[in-house]
């Protein structure tokens, strides 16, 4: 079975610094993805068409990122039954609070999974977890990543204990 792709959609190219971590993580795990700039407000027809055709174009999850009060994730979710993960980007007069609220406050029946402000890496991890439901290779990558994190934390604790012993 071919791995489903992840779409990463940004409302503006200025969102790339906020989103780049998702692309880096997906590339690290060799999960196919595409990144596009589409605006819920400036290119609504293109954004809607992309979402409406995403499943038939091989996508399994869509990550949508926008700053300020832009509501890209919601506009995408309204046009697909695929899981949509929103990344609210920091910036603007409210430093991301408006983006967070616009992303998380969805009406009943049109959910958007929302990660933290600028939470691109977690968006990629969540996308991988969704794909892992039907993709054993990705499930294995996630299990290995968790094991690696556990080893890293144990090593940090060991270093701390050695420093404490030397006090």
PDB file of C-alpha atoms in Angstrom:
ATOM      1  CA  UNK A   1       0.000   0.000   0.000  1.00  0.00           C
ATOM      2  CA  UNK A   2       1.287   3.424  -0.963  1.00  0.00           C
ATOM      3  CA  UNK A   3       1.800   5.926   1.836  1.00  0.00           C
ATOM      4  CA  UNK A   4      -0.743   8.737   1.805  1.00  0.00           C
ATOM      5  CA  UNK A   5       0.628  12.245   1.388  1.00  0.00           C
ATOM      6  CA  UNK A   6       0.364  15.107   3.842  1.00  0.00           C
ATOM      7  CA  UNK A   7      -0.633  18.520   2.540  1.00  0.00           C
ATOM      8  CA  UNK A   8       0.811  21.574   4.252  1.00  0.00           C
ATOM      9  CA  UNK A   9      -1.138  24.679   3.335  1.00  0.00           C
ATOM     10  CA  UNK A  10      -0.099  28.198   4.375  1.00  0.00           C
ATOM     11  CA  UNK A  11      -2.219  31.306   4.132  1.00  0.00           C
ATOM     12  CA  UNK A  12       0.846  33.314   3.077  1.00  0.00           C
ATOM     13  CA  UNK A  13       4.491  32.675   2.284  1.00  0.00           C
ATOM     14  CA  UNK A  14       5.265  34.703   5.415  1.00  0.00           C
ATOM     15  CA  UNK A  15       3.961  31.663   7.374  1.00  0.00           C
ATOM     16  CA  UNK A  16       6.861  29.494   6.129  1.00  0.00           C
ATOM     17  CA  UNK A  17       9.028  30.053   9.243  1.00  0.00           C
ATOM     18  CA  UNK A  18       6.058  28.877  11.345  1.00  0.00           C
ATOM     19  CA  UNK A  19       5.432  25.827   9.130  1.00  0.00           C
ATOM     20  CA  UNK A  20       8.921  24.720   8.124  1.00  0.00           C
ATOM     21  CA  UNK A  21       9.342  22.405  11.135  1.00  0.00           C
ATOM     22  CA  UNK A  22       6.483  20.221   9.854  1.00  0.00           C
ATOM     23  CA  UNK A  23       8.171  19.798   6.485  1.00  0.00           C
ATOM     24  CA  UNK A  24      11.500  18.996   8.154  1.00  0.00           C
ATOM     25  CA  UNK A  25       9.897  16.320  10.355  1.00  0.00           C
ATOM     26  CA  UNK A  26       7.929  14.716   7.516  1.00  0.00           C
ATOM     27  CA  UNK A  27      11.037  14.651   5.311  1.00  0.00           C
ATOM     28  CA  UNK A  28      13.033  13.048   8.156  1.00  0.00           C
ATOM     29  CA  UNK A  29      10.490  10.210   8.268  1.00  0.00           C
ATOM     30  CA  UNK A  30      10.222   9.970   4.455  1.00  0.00           C
ATOM     31  CA  UNK A  31       6.504  10.745   4.557  1.00  0.00           C
ATOM     32  CA  UNK A  32       5.476  12.295   1.241  1.00  0.00           C
ATOM     33  CA  UNK A  33       4.150  15.836   1.466  1.00  0.00           C
ATOM     34  CA  UNK A  34       3.423  18.939  -0.543  1.00  0.00           C
ATOM     35  CA  UNK A  35       3.509  22.552   0.613  1.00  0.00           C
ATOM     36  CA  UNK A  36       1.297  25.226  -0.965  1.00  0.00           C
ATOM     37  CA  UNK A  37       0.270  28.831  -0.349  1.00  0.00           C
ATOM     38  CA  UNK A  38      -3.511  29.277  -0.470  1.00  0.00           C
ATOM     39  CA  UNK A  39      -5.613  31.824   1.304  1.00  0.00           C
ATOM     40  CA  UNK A  40      -9.075  31.242   2.731  1.00  0.00           C
ATOM     41  CA  UNK A  41      -9.819  34.889   1.979  1.00  0.00           C
ATOM     42  CA  UNK A  42      -7.736  35.864  -1.065  1.00  0.00           C
ATOM     43  CA  UNK A  43      -7.970  32.567  -3.003  1.00  0.00           C
ATOM     44  CA  UNK A  44     -11.070  30.914  -1.528  1.00  0.00           C
ATOM     45  CA  UNK A  45     -11.993  28.957  -4.673  1.00  0.00           C
ATOM     46  CA  UNK A  46      -8.483  27.477  -4.986  1.00  0.00           C
ATOM     47  CA  UNK A  47      -8.380  26.541  -1.295  1.00  0.00           C
ATOM     48  CA  UNK A  48     -11.833  24.927  -1.489  1.00  0.00           C
ATOM     49  CA  UNK A  49     -10.973  23.034  -4.680  1.00  0.00           C
ATOM     50  CA  UNK A  50      -7.730  21.740  -3.179  1.00  0.00           C
ATOM     51  CA  UNK A  51      -9.558  20.476  -0.088  1.00  0.00           C
ATOM     52  CA  UNK A  52     -12.402  18.954  -2.109  1.00  0.00           C
ATOM     53  CA  UNK A  53      -9.946  17.007  -4.295  1.00  0.00           C
ATOM     54  CA  UNK A  54      -7.314  16.177  -1.659  1.00  0.00           C
ATOM     55  CA  UNK A  55      -8.425  12.598  -0.940  1.00  0.00           C
ATOM     56  CA  UNK A  56      -8.583  11.626  -4.600  1.00  0.00           C
ATOM     57  CA  UNK A  57      -5.169  13.235  -5.087  1.00  0.00           C
ATOM     58  CA  UNK A  58      -3.579  10.875  -2.561  1.00  0.00           C
ATOM     59  CA  UNK A  59      -3.609  12.976   0.596  1.00  0.00           C
ATOM     60  CA  UNK A  60      -4.512  11.455   3.944  1.00  0.00           C
ATOM     61  CA  UNK A  61      -4.138  14.505   6.198  1.00  0.00           C
ATOM     62  CA  UNK A  62      -4.060  18.262   5.674  1.00  0.00           C
ATOM     63  CA  UNK A  63      -2.064  20.645   7.863  1.00  0.00           C
ATOM     64  CA  UNK A  64      -3.221  24.251   7.542  1.00  0.00           C
ATOM     65  CA  UNK A  65      -1.332  27.179   9.043  1.00  0.00           C
ATOM     66  CA  UNK A  66      -2.273  30.817   9.281  1.00  0.00           C
ATOM     67  CA  UNK A  67      -1.621  33.808  11.462  1.00  0.00           C
ATOM     68  CA  UNK A  68      -3.742  36.626  12.782  1.00  0.00           C
ATOM     69  CA  UNK A  69      -7.471  35.864  12.627  1.00  0.00           C
ATOM     70  CA  UNK A  70      -7.151  34.012   9.317  1.00  0.00           C
ATOM     71  CA  UNK A  71      -9.286  30.922   9.295  1.00  0.00           C
ATOM     72  CA  UNK A  72      -7.572  28.721   6.724  1.00  0.00           C
ATOM     73  CA  UNK A  73      -7.855  25.464   8.678  1.00  0.00           C
ATOM     74  CA  UNK A  74     -11.594  25.947   9.115  1.00  0.00           C
ATOM     75  CA  UNK A  75     -12.113  26.791   5.458  1.00  0.00           C
ATOM     76  CA  UNK A  76     -10.169  23.673   4.456  1.00  0.00           C
ATOM     77  CA  UNK A  77     -12.049  21.483   6.961  1.00  0.00           C
ATOM     78  CA  UNK A  78     -15.376  22.744   5.613  1.00  0.00           C
ATOM     79  CA  UNK A  79     -14.456  21.319   2.212  1.00  0.00           C
ATOM     80  CA  UNK A  80     -13.075  17.849   3.050  1.00  0.00           C
ATOM     81  CA  UNK A  81     -13.709  14.871   5.284  1.00  0.00           C
ATOM     82  CA  UNK A  82      -9.968  14.315   5.681  1.00  0.00           C
ATOM     83  CA  UNK A  83      -8.463  15.143   9.077  1.00  0.00           C
ATOM     84  CA  UNK A  84      -7.301  18.755   9.240  1.00  0.00           C
ATOM     85  CA  UNK A  85      -4.635  19.913  11.682  1.00  0.00           C
ATOM     86  CA  UNK A  86      -4.386  23.632  12.301  1.00  0.00           C
ATOM     87  CA  UNK A  87      -1.198  25.454  13.196  1.00  0.00           C
ATOM     88  CA  UNK A  88      -1.947  28.909  14.577  1.00  0.00           C
ATOM     89  CA  UNK A  89       1.029  31.147  13.816  1.00  0.00           C
ATOM     90  CA  UNK A  90       2.283  33.811  16.204  1.00  0.00           C
ATOM     91  CA  UNK A  91       2.272  37.414  15.111  1.00  0.00           C
ATOM     92  CA  UNK A  92      -0.011  40.362  14.610  1.00  0.00           C
ATOM     93  CA  UNK A  93      -1.532  42.642  17.204  1.00  0.00           C
ATOM     94  CA  UNK A  94      -2.569  39.753  19.465  1.00  0.00           C
ATOM     95  CA  UNK A  95       0.689  37.781  19.011  1.00  0.00           C
ATOM     96  CA  UNK A  96      -1.141  34.662  17.839  1.00  0.00           C
ATOM     97  CA  UNK A  97      -4.054  34.554  20.270  1.00  0.00           C
ATOM     98  CA  UNK A  98      -6.449  35.515  17.463  1.00  0.00           C
ATOM     99  CA  UNK A  99      -5.009  32.753  15.248  1.00  0.00           C
ATOM    100  CA  UNK A 100      -5.341  30.229  18.064  1.00  0.00           C
ATOM    101  CA  UNK A 101      -8.963  31.121  18.706  1.00  0.00           C
ATOM    102  CA  UNK A 102      -9.840  31.168  15.003  1.00  0.00           C
ATOM    103  CA  UNK A 103      -8.306  27.709  14.597  1.00  0.00           C
ATOM    104  CA  UNK A 104      -9.669  26.006  17.697  1.00  0.00           C
ATOM    105  CA  UNK A 105     -13.223  27.456  17.790  1.00  0.00           C
ATOM    106  CA  UNK A 106     -14.915  25.327  15.146  1.00  0.00           C
ATOM    107  CA  UNK A 107     -18.639  24.639  14.878  1.00  0.00           C
ATOM    108  CA  UNK A 108     -19.978  21.209  15.765  1.00  0.00           C
ATOM    109  CA  UNK A 109     -19.417  18.702  12.981  1.00  0.00           C
ATOM    110  CA  UNK A 110     -16.431  20.462  11.353  1.00  0.00           C
ATOM    111  CA  UNK A 111     -13.476  19.726  13.664  1.00  0.00           C
ATOM    112  CA  UNK A 112      -9.938  20.996  13.304  1.00  0.00           C
ATOM    113  CA  UNK A 113      -7.257  19.375  15.457  1.00  0.00           C
ATOM    114  CA  UNK A 114      -5.206  22.296  16.735  1.00  0.00           C
ATOM    115  CA  UNK A 115      -1.615  22.287  17.932  1.00  0.00           C
ATOM    116  CA  UNK A 116       0.173  24.981  19.917  1.00  0.00           C
ATOM    117  CA  UNK A 117       1.158  28.352  18.500  1.00  0.00           C
ATOM    118  CA  UNK A 118       3.913  27.676  15.951  1.00  0.00           C
ATOM    119  CA  UNK A 119       3.537  23.945  16.756  1.00  0.00           C
ATOM    120  CA  UNK A 120       4.630  22.691  13.346  1.00  0.00           C
ATOM    121  CA  UNK A 121       6.628  19.697  14.563  1.00  0.00           C
ATOM    122  CA  UNK A 122       3.676  18.445  16.618  1.00  0.00           C
ATOM    123  CA  UNK A 123       1.415  18.948  13.591  1.00  0.00           C
ATOM    124  CA  UNK A 124       3.725  16.644  11.619  1.00  0.00           C
ATOM    125  CA  UNK A 125       3.779  14.098  14.448  1.00  0.00           C
ATOM    126  CA  UNK A 126      -0.019  14.154  14.679  1.00  0.00           C
ATOM    127  CA  UNK A 127      -0.309  13.780  10.894  1.00  0.00           C
ATOM    128  CA  UNK A 128       2.034  10.775  11.101  1.00  0.00           C
ATOM    129  CA  UNK A 129      -0.052   9.286  13.922  1.00  0.00           C
ATOM    130  CA  UNK A 130      -3.175   9.606  11.798  1.00  0.00           C
ATOM    131  CA  UNK A 131      -1.471   7.927   8.830  1.00  0.00           C
ATOM    132  CA  UNK A 132      -0.003   5.247  11.129  1.00  0.00           C
ATOM    133  CA  UNK A 133      -3.493   3.867  11.761  1.00  0.00           C
ATOM    134  CA  UNK A 134      -3.187   2.158   8.371  1.00  0.00           C
ATOM    135  CA  UNK A 135       0.574   2.330   7.699  1.00  0.00           C
ATOM    136  CA  UNK A 136       2.839   0.014   9.724  1.00  0.00           C
ATOM    137  CA  UNK A 137       6.037   1.677   8.465  1.00  0.00           C
ATOM    138  CA  UNK A 138       4.973   5.011   9.907  1.00  0.00           C
ATOM    139  CA  UNK A 139       3.786   3.326  13.118  1.00  0.00           C
ATOM    140  CA  UNK A 140       7.258   1.845  13.491  1.00  0.00           C
ATOM    141  CA  UNK A 141       8.884   5.250  12.958  1.00  0.00           C
ATOM    142  CA  UNK A 142       6.704   6.747  15.679  1.00  0.00           C
ATOM    143  CA  UNK A 143       7.530   3.934  18.114  1.00  0.00           C
ATOM    144  CA  UNK A 144      11.243   4.434  17.427  1.00  0.00           C
ATOM    145  CA  UNK A 145      10.919   8.200  17.911  1.00  0.00           C
ATOM    146  CA  UNK A 146       9.303   7.625  21.312  1.00  0.00           C
ATOM    147  CA  UNK A 147      12.063   5.198  22.297  1.00  0.00           C
ATOM    148  CA  UNK A 148      14.687   7.737  21.201  1.00  0.00           C
ATOM    149  CA  UNK A 149      13.027  10.468  23.296  1.00  0.00           C
ATOM    150  CA  UNK A 150      13.017   8.165  26.310  1.00  0.00           C
ATOM    151  CA  UNK A 151      16.749   7.467  25.912  1.00  0.00           C
ATOM    152  CA  UNK A 152      17.454  11.189  25.491  1.00  0.00           C
ATOM    153  CA  UNK A 153      15.593  12.092  28.682  1.00  0.00           C
ATOM    154  CA  UNK A 154      17.306   9.269  30.607  1.00  0.00           C
ATOM    155  CA  UNK A 155      20.705  10.563  29.436  1.00  0.00           C
ATOM    156  CA  UNK A 156      19.807  14.099  30.526  1.00  0.00           C
ATOM    157  CA  UNK A 157      18.703  12.838  33.926  1.00  0.00           C
ATOM    158  CA  UNK A 158      21.936  10.853  34.292  1.00  0.00           C
ATOM    159  CA  UNK A 159      23.975  13.955  33.471  1.00  0.00           C
ATOM    160  CA  UNK A 160      21.992  15.957  36.044  1.00  0.00           C
ATOM    161  CA  UNK A 161      22.502  13.287  38.712  1.00  0.00           C
ATOM    162  CA  UNK A 162      26.266  13.293  38.046  1.00  0.00           C
ATOM    163  CA  UNK A 163      26.336  17.087  38.349  1.00  0.00           C
ATOM    164  CA  UNK A 164      24.371  16.937  41.592  1.00  0.00           C
ATOM    165  CA  UNK A 165      26.715  14.294  43.015  1.00  0.00           C
ATOM    166  CA  UNK A 166      29.677  16.591  42.289  1.00  0.00           C
ATOM    167  CA  UNK A 167      28.233  19.529  44.266  1.00  0.00           C
TER     168      UNK A 167
END
